[in-house]
Coordinates of C-alpha atoms and ligand atoms in Angstrom, one line a residue:
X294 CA 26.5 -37.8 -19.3
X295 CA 23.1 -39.5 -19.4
X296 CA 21.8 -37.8 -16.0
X297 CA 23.1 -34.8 -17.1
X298 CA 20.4 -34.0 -19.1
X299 CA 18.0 -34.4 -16.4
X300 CA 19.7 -32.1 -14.5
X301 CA 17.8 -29.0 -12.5
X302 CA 18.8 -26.2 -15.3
X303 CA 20.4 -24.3 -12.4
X304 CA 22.8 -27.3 -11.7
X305 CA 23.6 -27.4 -15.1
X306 CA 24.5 -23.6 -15.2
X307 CA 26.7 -23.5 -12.0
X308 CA 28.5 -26.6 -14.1
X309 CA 29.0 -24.3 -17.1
X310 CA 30.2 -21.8 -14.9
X311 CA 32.6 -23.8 -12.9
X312 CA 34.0 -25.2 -16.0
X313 CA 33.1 -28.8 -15.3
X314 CA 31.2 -29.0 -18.7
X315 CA 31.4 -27.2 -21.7
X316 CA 28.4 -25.9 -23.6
X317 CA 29.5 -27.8 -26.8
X318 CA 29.4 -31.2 -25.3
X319 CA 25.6 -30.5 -23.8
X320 CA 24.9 -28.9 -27.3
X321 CA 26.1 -32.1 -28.7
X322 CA 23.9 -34.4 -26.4
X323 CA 21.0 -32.2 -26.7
X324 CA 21.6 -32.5 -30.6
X325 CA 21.5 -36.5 -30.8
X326 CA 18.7 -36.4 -28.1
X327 CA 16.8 -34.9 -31.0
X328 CA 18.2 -37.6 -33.5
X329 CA 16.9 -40.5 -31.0
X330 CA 13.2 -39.0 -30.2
X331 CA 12.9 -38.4 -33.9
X332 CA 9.4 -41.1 -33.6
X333 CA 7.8 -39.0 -31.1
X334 CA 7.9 -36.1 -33.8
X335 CA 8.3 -33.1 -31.2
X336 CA 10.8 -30.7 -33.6
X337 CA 9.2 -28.9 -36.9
X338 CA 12.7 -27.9 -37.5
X339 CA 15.9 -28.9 -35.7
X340 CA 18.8 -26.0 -35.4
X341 CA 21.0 -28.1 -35.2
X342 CA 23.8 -26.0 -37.3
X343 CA 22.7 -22.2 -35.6
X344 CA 22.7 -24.4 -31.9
X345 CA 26.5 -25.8 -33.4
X346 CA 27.3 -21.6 -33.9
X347 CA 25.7 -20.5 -30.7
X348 CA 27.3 -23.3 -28.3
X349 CA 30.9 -22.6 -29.9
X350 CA 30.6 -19.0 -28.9
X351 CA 29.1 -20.1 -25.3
X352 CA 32.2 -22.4 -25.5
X353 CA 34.4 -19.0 -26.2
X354 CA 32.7 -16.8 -23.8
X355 CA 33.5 -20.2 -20.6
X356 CA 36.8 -20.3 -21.5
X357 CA 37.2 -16.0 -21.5
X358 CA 35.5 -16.2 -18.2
X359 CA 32.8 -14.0 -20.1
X360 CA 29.7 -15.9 -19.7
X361 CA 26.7 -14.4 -19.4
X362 CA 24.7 -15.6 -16.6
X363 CA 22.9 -18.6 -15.4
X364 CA 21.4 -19.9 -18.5
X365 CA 24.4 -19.6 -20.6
X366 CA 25.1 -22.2 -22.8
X367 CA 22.0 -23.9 -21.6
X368 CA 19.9 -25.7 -24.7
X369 CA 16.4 -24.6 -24.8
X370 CA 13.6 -24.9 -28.0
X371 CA 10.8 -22.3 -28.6
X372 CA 7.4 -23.2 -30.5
X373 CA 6.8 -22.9 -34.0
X374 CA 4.7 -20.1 -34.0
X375 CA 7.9 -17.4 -32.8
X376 CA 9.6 -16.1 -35.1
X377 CA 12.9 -16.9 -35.0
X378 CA 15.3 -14.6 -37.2
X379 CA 16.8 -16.3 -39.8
X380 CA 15.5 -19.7 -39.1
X381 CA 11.7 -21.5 -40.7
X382 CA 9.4 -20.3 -38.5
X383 CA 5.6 -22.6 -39.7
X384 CA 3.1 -22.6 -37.5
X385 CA 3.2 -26.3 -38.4
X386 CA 1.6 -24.9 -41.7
X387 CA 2.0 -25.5 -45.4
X388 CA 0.9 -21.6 -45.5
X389 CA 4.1 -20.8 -43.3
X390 CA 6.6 -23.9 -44.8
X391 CA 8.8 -21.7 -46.2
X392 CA 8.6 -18.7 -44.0
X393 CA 11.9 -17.2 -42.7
X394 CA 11.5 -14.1 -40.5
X395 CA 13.3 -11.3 -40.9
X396 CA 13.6 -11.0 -36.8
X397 CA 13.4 -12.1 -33.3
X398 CA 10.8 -12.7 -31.3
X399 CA 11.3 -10.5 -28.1
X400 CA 11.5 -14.1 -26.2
X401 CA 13.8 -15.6 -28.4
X402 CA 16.0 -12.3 -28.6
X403 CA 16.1 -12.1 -24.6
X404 CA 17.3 -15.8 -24.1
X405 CA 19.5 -15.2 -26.4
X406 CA 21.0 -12.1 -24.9
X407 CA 21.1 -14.6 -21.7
X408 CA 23.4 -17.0 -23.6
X409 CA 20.7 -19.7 -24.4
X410 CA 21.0 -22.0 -27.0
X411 CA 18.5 -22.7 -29.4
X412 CA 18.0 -26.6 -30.0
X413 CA 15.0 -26.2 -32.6
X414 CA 11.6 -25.3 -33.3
X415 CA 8.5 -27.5 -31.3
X416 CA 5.9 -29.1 -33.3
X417 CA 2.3 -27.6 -32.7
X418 CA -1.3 -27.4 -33.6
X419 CA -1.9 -25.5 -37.2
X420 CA -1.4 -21.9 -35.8
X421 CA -1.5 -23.1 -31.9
X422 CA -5.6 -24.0 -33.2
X423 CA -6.0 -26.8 -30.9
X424 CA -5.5 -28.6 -27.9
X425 CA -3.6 -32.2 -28.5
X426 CA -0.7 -30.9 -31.0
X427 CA -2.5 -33.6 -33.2
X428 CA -3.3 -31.0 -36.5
X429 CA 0.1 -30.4 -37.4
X430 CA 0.9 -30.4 -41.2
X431 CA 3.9 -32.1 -40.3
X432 CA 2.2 -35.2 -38.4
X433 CA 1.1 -35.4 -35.1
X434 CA 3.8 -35.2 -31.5
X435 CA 3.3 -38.3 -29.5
X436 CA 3.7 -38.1 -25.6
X437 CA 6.3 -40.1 -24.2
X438 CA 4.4 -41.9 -21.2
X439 CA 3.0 -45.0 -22.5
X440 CA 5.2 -45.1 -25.6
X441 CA 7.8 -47.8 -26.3
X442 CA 10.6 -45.2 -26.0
X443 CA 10.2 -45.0 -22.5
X444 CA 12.5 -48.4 -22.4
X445 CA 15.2 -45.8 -22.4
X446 CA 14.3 -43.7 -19.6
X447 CA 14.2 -44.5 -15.4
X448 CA 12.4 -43.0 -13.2
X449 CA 14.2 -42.2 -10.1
X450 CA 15.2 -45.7 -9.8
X451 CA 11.6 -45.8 -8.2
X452 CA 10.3 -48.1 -10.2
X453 CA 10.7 -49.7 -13.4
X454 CA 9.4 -47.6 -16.9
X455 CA 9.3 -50.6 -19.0
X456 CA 6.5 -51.8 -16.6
X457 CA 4.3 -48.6 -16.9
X458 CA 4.7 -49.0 -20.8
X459 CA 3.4 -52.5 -20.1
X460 CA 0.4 -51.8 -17.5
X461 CA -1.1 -49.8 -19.9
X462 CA -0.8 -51.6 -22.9
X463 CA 0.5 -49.8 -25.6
X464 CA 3.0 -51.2 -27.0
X465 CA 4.3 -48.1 -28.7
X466 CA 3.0 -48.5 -32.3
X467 CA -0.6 -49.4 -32.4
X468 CA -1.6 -46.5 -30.4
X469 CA -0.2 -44.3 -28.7
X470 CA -1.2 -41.0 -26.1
X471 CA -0.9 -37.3 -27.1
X472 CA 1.4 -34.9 -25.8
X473 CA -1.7 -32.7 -25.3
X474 CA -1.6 -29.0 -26.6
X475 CA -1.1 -27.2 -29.1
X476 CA 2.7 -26.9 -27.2
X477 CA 2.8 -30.8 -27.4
X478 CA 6.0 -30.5 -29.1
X479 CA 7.8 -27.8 -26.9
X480 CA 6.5 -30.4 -24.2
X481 CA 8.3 -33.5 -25.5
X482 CA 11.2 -31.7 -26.2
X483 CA 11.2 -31.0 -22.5
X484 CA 10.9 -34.2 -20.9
X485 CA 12.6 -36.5 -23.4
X486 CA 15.8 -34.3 -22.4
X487 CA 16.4 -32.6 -25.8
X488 CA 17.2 -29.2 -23.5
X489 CA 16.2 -28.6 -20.4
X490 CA 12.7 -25.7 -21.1
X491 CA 10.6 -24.8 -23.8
X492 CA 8.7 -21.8 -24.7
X493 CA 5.0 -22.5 -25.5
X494 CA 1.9 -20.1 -26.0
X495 CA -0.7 -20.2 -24.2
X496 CA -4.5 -18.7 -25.4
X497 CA -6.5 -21.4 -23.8
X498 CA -4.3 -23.6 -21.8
X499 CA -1.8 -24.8 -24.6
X500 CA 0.8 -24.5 -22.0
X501 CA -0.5 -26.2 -18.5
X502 CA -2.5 -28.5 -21.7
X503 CA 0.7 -30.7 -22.6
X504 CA 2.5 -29.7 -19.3
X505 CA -0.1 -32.0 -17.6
X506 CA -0.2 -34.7 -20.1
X507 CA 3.2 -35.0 -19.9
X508 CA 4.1 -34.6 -16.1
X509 CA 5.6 -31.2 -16.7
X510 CA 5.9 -27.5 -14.8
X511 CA 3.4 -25.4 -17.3
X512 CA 3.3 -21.9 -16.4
X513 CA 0.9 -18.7 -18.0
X514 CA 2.1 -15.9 -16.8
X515 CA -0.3 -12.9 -16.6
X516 CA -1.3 -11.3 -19.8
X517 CA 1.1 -8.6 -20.5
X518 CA 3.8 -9.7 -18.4
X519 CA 5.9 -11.0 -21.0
X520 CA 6.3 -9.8 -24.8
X521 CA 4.0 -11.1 -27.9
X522 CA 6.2 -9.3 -30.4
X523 CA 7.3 -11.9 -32.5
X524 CA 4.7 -14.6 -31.3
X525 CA 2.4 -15.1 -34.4
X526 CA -0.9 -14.3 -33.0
X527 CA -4.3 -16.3 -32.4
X528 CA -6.0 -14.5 -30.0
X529 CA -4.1 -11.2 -29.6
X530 CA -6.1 -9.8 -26.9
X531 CA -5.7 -13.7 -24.7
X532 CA -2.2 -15.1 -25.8
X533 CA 0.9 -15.3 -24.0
X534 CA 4.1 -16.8 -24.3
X535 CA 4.2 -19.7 -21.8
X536 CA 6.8 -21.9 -20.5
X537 CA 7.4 -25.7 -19.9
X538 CA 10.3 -26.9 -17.9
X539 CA 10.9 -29.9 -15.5
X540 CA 10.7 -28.1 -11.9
X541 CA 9.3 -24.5 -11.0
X542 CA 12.6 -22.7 -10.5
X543 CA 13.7 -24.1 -14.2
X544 CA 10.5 -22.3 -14.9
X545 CA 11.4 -18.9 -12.9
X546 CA 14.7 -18.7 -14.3
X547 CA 13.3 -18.8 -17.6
X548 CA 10.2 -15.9 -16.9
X549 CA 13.2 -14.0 -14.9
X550 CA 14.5 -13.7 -18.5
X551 CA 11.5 -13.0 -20.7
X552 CA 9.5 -10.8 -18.6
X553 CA 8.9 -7.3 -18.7
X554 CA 8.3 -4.2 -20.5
X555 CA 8.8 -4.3 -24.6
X556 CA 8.4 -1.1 -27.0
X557 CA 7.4 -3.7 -29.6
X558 CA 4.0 -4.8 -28.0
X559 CA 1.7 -2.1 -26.5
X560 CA 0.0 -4.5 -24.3
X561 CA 3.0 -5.1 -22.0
X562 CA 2.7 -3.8 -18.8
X563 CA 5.0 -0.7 -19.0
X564 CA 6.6 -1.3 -15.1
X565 CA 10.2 -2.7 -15.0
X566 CA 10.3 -6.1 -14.5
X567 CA 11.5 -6.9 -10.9
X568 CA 13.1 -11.0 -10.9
X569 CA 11.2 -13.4 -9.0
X570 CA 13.5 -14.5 -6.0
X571 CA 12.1 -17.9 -4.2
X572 CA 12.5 -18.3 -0.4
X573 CA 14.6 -21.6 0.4
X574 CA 11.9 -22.7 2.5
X575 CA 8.5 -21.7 2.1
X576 CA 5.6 -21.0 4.2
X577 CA 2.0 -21.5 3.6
X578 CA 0.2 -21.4 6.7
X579 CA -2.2 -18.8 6.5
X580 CA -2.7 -18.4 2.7
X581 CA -6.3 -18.5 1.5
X582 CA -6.8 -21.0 -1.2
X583 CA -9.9 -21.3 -2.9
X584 CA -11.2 -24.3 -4.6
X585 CA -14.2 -23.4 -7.2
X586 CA -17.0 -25.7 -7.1
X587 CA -17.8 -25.2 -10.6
X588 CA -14.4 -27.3 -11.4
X589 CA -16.2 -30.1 -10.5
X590 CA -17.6 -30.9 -13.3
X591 CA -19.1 -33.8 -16.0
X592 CA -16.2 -35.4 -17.5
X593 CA -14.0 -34.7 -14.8
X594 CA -12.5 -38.6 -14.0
X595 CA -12.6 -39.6 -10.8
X596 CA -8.7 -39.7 -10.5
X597 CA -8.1 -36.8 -11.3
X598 CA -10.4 -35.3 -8.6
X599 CA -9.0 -37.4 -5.8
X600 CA -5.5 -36.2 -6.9
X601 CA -7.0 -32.5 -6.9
X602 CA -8.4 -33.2 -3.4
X603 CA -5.3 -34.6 -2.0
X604 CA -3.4 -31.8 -3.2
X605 CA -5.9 -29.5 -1.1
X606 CA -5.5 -31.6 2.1
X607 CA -1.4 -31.5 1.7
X608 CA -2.1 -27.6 1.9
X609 CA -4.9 -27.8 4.3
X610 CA -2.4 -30.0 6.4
X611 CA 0.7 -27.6 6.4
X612 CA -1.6 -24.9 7.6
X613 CA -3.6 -23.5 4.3
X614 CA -7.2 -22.7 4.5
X615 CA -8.8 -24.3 2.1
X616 CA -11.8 -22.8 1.4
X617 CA -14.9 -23.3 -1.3
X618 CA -15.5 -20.8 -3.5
X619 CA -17.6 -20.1 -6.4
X620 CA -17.3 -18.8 -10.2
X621 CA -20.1 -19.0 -11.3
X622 CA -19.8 -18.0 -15.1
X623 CA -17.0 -20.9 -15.8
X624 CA -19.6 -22.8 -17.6
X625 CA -19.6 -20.4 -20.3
X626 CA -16.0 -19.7 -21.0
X627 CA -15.3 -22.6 -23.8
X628 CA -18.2 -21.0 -25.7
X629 CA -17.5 -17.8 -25.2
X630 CA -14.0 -18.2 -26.3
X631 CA -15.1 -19.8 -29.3
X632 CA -16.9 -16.9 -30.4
X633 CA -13.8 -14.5 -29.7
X634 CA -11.8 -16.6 -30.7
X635 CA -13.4 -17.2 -34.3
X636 CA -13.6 -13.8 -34.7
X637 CA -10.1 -12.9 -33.8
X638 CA -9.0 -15.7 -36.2
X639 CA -10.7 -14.2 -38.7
X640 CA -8.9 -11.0 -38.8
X641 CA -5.2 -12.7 -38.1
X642 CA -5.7 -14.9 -41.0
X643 CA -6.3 -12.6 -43.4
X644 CA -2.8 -11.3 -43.8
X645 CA -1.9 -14.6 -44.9
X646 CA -3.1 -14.6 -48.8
X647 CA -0.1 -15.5 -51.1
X648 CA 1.4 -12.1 -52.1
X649 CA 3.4 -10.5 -49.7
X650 CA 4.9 -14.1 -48.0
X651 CA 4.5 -17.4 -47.3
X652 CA 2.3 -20.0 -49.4
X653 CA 0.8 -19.0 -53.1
X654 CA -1.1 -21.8 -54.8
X655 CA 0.6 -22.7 -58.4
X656 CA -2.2 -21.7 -60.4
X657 CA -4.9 -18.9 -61.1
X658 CA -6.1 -16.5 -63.0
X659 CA -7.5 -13.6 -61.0
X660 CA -6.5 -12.0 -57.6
X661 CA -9.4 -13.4 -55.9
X662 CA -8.9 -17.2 -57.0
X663 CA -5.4 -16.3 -55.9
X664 CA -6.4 -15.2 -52.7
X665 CA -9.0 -18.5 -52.7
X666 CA -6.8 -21.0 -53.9
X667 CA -3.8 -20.1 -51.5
X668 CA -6.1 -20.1 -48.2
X669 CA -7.9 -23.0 -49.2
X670 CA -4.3 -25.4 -50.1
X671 CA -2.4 -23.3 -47.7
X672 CA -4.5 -23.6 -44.0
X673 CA -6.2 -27.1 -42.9
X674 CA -9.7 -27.9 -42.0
X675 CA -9.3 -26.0 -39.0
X676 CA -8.3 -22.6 -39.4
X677 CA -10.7 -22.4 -42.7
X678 CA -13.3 -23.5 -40.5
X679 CA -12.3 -20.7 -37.7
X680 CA -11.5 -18.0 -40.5
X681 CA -15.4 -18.7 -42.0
X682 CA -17.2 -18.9 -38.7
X683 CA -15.4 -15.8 -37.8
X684 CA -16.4 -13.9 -40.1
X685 CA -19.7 -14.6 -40.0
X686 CA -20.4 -13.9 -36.3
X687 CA -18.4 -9.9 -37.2
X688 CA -21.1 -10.1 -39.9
X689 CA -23.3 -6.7 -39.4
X690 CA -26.0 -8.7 -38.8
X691 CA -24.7 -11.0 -36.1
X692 CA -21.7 -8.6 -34.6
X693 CA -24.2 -7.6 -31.8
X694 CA -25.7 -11.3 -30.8
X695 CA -22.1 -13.0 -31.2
X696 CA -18.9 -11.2 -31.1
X697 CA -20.6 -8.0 -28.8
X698 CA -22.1 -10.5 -26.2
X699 CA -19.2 -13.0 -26.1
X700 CA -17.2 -9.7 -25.1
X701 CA -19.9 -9.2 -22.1
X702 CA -19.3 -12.8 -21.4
X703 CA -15.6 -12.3 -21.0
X704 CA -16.4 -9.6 -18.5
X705 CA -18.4 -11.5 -16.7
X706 CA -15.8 -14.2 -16.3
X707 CA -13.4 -11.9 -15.5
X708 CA -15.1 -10.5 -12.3
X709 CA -15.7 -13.7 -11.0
X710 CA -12.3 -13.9 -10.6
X711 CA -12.3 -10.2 -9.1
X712 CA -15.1 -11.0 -6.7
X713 CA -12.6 -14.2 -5.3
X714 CA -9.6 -12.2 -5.1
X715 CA -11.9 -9.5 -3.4
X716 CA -13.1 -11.7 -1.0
X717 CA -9.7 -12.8 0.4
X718 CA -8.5 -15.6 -1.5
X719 CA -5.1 -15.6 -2.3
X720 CA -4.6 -18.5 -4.9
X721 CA -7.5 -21.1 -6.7
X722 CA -6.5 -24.9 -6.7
X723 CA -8.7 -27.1 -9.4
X724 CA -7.2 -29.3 -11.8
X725 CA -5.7 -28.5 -14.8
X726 CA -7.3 -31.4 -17.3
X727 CA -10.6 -33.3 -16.7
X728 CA -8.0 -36.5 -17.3
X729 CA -4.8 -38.0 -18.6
X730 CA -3.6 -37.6 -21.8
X731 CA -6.1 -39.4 -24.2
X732 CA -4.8 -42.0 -26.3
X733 CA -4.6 -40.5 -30.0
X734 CA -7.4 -42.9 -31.8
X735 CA -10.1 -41.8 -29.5
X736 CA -8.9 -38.6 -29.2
X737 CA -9.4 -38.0 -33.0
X738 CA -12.9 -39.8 -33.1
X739 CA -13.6 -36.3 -31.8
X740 CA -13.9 -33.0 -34.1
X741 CA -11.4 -29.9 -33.2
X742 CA -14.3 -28.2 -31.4
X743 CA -15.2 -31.1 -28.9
X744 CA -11.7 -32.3 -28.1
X745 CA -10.8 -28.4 -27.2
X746 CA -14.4 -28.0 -25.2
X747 CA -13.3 -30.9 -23.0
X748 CA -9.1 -30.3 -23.0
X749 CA -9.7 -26.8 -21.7
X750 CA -12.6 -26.7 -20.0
X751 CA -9.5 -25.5 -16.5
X752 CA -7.4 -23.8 -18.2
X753 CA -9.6 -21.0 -20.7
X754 CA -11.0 -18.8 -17.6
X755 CA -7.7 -18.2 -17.0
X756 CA -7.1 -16.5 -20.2
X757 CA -9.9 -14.1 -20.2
X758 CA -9.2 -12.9 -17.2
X759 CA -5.7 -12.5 -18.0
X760 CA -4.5 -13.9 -14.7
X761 CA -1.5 -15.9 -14.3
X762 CA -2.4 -19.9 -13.9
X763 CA 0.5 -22.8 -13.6
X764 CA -0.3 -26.8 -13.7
X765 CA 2.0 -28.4 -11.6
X766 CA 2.3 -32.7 -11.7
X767 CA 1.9 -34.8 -8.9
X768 CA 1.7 -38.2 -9.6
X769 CA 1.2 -40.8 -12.0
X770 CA -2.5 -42.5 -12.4
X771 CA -3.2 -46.5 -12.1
X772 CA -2.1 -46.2 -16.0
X773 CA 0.6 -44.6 -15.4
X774 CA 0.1 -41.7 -17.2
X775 CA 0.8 -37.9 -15.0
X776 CA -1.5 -36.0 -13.3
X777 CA -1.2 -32.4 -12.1
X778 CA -3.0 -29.8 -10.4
X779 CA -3.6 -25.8 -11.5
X780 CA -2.8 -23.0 -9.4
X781 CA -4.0 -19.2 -10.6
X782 CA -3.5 -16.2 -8.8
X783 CA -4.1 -12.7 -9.6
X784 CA -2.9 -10.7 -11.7
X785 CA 0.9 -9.5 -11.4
X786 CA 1.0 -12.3 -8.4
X787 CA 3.1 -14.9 -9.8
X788 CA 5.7 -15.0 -6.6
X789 CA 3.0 -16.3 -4.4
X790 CA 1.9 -18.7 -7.7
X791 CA 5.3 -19.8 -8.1
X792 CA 6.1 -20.3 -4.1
X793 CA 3.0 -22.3 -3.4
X794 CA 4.1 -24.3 -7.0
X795 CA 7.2 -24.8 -5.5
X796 CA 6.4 -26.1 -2.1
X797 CA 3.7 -28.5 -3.2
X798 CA 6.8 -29.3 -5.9
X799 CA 8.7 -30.2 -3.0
X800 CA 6.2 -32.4 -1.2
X801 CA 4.9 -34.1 -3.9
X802 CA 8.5 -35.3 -5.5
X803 CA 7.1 -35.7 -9.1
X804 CA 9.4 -38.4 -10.7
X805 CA 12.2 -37.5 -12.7
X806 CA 13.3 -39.4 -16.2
X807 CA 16.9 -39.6 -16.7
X808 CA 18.3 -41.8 -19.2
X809 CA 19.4 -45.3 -18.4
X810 CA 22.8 -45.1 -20.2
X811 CA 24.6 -43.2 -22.7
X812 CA 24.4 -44.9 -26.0
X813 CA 21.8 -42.7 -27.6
X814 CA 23.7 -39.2 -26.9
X815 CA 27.3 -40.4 -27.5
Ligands
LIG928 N1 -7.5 -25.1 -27.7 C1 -7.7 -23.7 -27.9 C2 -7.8 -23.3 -29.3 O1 -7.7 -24.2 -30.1 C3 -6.5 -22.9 -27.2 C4 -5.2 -23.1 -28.0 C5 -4.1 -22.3 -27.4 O2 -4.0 -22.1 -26.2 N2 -3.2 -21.9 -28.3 O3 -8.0 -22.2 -29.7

């Protein structure tokens, strides 16, 4: 039972299928799983009685020979910033603490209709505003690597966890490293073993963020491929629901089942969704891969640029042509997506004042100190921060030099990526973080604004272009932390994304964590 968790989602469905396990008892593993990681502080919320009710019916449907496809029965958990339909749905927010939606988010209604089980709702960032999945109002997630809890874990049998934990060390309570984020939680949830993917969103890289601090597949799909109805939003015109799992075709299987068109979001691109099918074996020779000098950058740790170079020469070696290319505007995109994103807070939060749900402060005396008294108990430092700067850059005065120019920024950054694509490049390689996870003490030394200007200094082009971007891991650095690489394509082309992910997957041979015995899910 121990491996079983660690098992490639796929294994685990043909398993399900063939009767050799039955959704309850994986449900019921998954379930203590969450009891044992409870110090890493990954869940908001734990389903534990709805994932009981949906794994007895997965149980009924095995045993009719009614099952529903591959991910039937299969435990999953989905951020808390979708709603889920009857179940507390945050934002890791006081403002949101009590909120139960009235519905589905189209992700969480598709996996459903696929037979997935939910295990529970993923700690996050205050309204996804952040990049470590350290502002939560519920505490901050801690990663796994590096922490004392790995004593429960192998890896592979390649070598020993408990002497990672040592080489580096933490001993688990003094300090500790963050899952990255804001999906740190969905992320942890993930690789502890607590089900087998995780939805995230992803507006600047809070996806591929926690996917590479915690040696994980992290895949954005391109902006409108898959549904925001339901996903409470940040940046409307830049977020998309994003997905962390343990190998790219856990990761496939999942879009295969969230993707396409939805009447409840405009922005969805209105062509029917065709599945992704990966070859067995796939080729690379000839592909085009680009590698943008401006990725190179300050702050980028010499580690992690070896590890990104290495990566190229595997390709290069297998007969890619790795070629340099140039986007020239990258520099500008963390600003730039300040400004939008500021001002895009700014309208979002406004719907959130204590009357019609959520939060209302105890005591006032007018609307307006209602209105000011909610917002200012109900959101952290943060989002009041974003909400004020917002709406002083849409300000009449300053809409032109901020929120107009930004916009022209955006563009500009977009056709940089045009120009590539243009050109004949069919992917970019870079890396996806400047460095490993951060431990948490230094990591907070650092305002919001700074730790987000270096966490996604890779990942943000991606979103204003709307292209689809995936960080992939590849090894473990001296410390013993993961490191990973980012792959982006253009928009639409996640096959050849995925394939290329898959094939360096392959070659790499990322260590898997499996648990040493059974004791903590028996
Ligand atoms: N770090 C960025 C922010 O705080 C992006 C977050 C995200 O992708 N949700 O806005």
């Amino acid at each position: 039972m121990n491996r079983i968790l660690a098992l490639p989602m796929k294994t685990v469905g043909q398993m399900v299928a063939a009767g050799e396990i039955r959704p309850g008892q994986l449900a019921d593993a998954a379930l203590k799983m969450t009891v044992a990681i409870k110090p890493l502080n990954a869940f908001v919320t734990v389903t534990g009685e709805l994932l009981k009710q949906q794994s007895r019916d997965a149980d009924e449907r095995q045993m009719t020979k009614r099952l529903l496809g591959d991910l039937d029965g299969i435990p999953i958990a989905i951020k808390d910033n979708f709603c889920t339909g009857e179940q507390l749905t945050t934002c890791a927010s006081r403002m949101l603490g009590n909120f139960v939606p009235s519905y589905d988010a189209t992700v969480y209604r598709k996996l459903k209709e696929a037979g997935a089980v939910l295990v529970g709702k993923t700690n996050l960032d205050q309204f996804a505003m952040g990049s470590g999945t350290v502002d939560s109002y519920y505490g901050p997630t801690k990663n796994l690597w590096g922490s004392s809890f790995m004593q429960n874990y192998s890896i592979d049998g390649r070598f020993h966890v408990d002497d990672i934990g040592r080489s580096n060390g933490l001993s688990g309570t003094e300090d500790w490293y963050i899952a990255g984020g804001s999906s740190g939680g969905s992320a942890i949830a993930v690789l502890t073993g607590t089900c087998y993917a995780a939805l995230g969103s992803d507006t600047g890289g809070s996806t591929r963020n926690p996917a590479s601090h915690c040696g994980l597949v992290g895949l954005k799909p391109t902006y409108g491929l898959v549904s925001r109805h339901g996903l409470i939003p940040l940046v409307n015109s830049m977020d998309v629901p994003g997905i962390l799992a343990r190998t790219v075709d856990d990761a496939v299987a999942i879009l295969n089942t969230i993707a396409g068109p939805d009447p409840f979001d405009s922005t969805t691109y209105k062509r029917v969704y065709t599945p992704i099918q990966l070859p067995a074996r796939v080729d690379i020779s000839g592909l085009r891969i680009g590698i943008p000098k401006e990725y190179r950058c300050s702050g980028l740790t010499n580690e992690v640029e070896s590890n990104w170079m290495q990566v190229g020469q595997l390709l290069e070696d297998a007969g890619a042509h790795i070629l340099p290319v140039s986007l020239p505007h990258t520099e500008y995109s963390i600003v730039c997506y300040s400004v939008l994103n500021q001002c895009e807070v700014a309208s979002n939060m406004s719907r959130f004042d204590g009357v019609e749900y959520g939060f209302r402060a105890d005591e006032y005396s007018t609307t307006k100190e209602l209105y000011a008294k909610t917002r200012s108990q109900g959101f952290n430092d943060v989002v009041r921060s974003r909400i004020l700067t917002g709406n002083y850059f849409l300000l009449e005065e300053n809409y032109e030099n901020y929120f107009v120019k930004a916009m022209k920024v955006r563009r500009l950054i977009a056709q940089d990526f045009d120009k590539v694509w243009q050109s004949g490049i069919d992917l970019l390689l870079t890396p996806t973080m400047l460095n490993t996870a951060p431990n948490y003490s230094d990591f907070i030394s650092q305002d919001n604004q700074t730790q987000c200007s270096v966490q996604d200094y890779c990942t943000q082009p991606a979103n204003m272009a709307g292209i689809p971007a995936i960080s992939i891991p590849i090894k473990l650095s001296n410390e013993g932390l993961p490191l990973s690489v980012q792959l982006m394509a253009p928009k639409l082309c996640e096959k050849t994304m995925l394939a290329v992910a898959k094939w360096i997957e392959d070659v790499v041979k990322f260590p898997v964590l499996v648990l040493k015995d059974d004791s903590l899910i028996s």
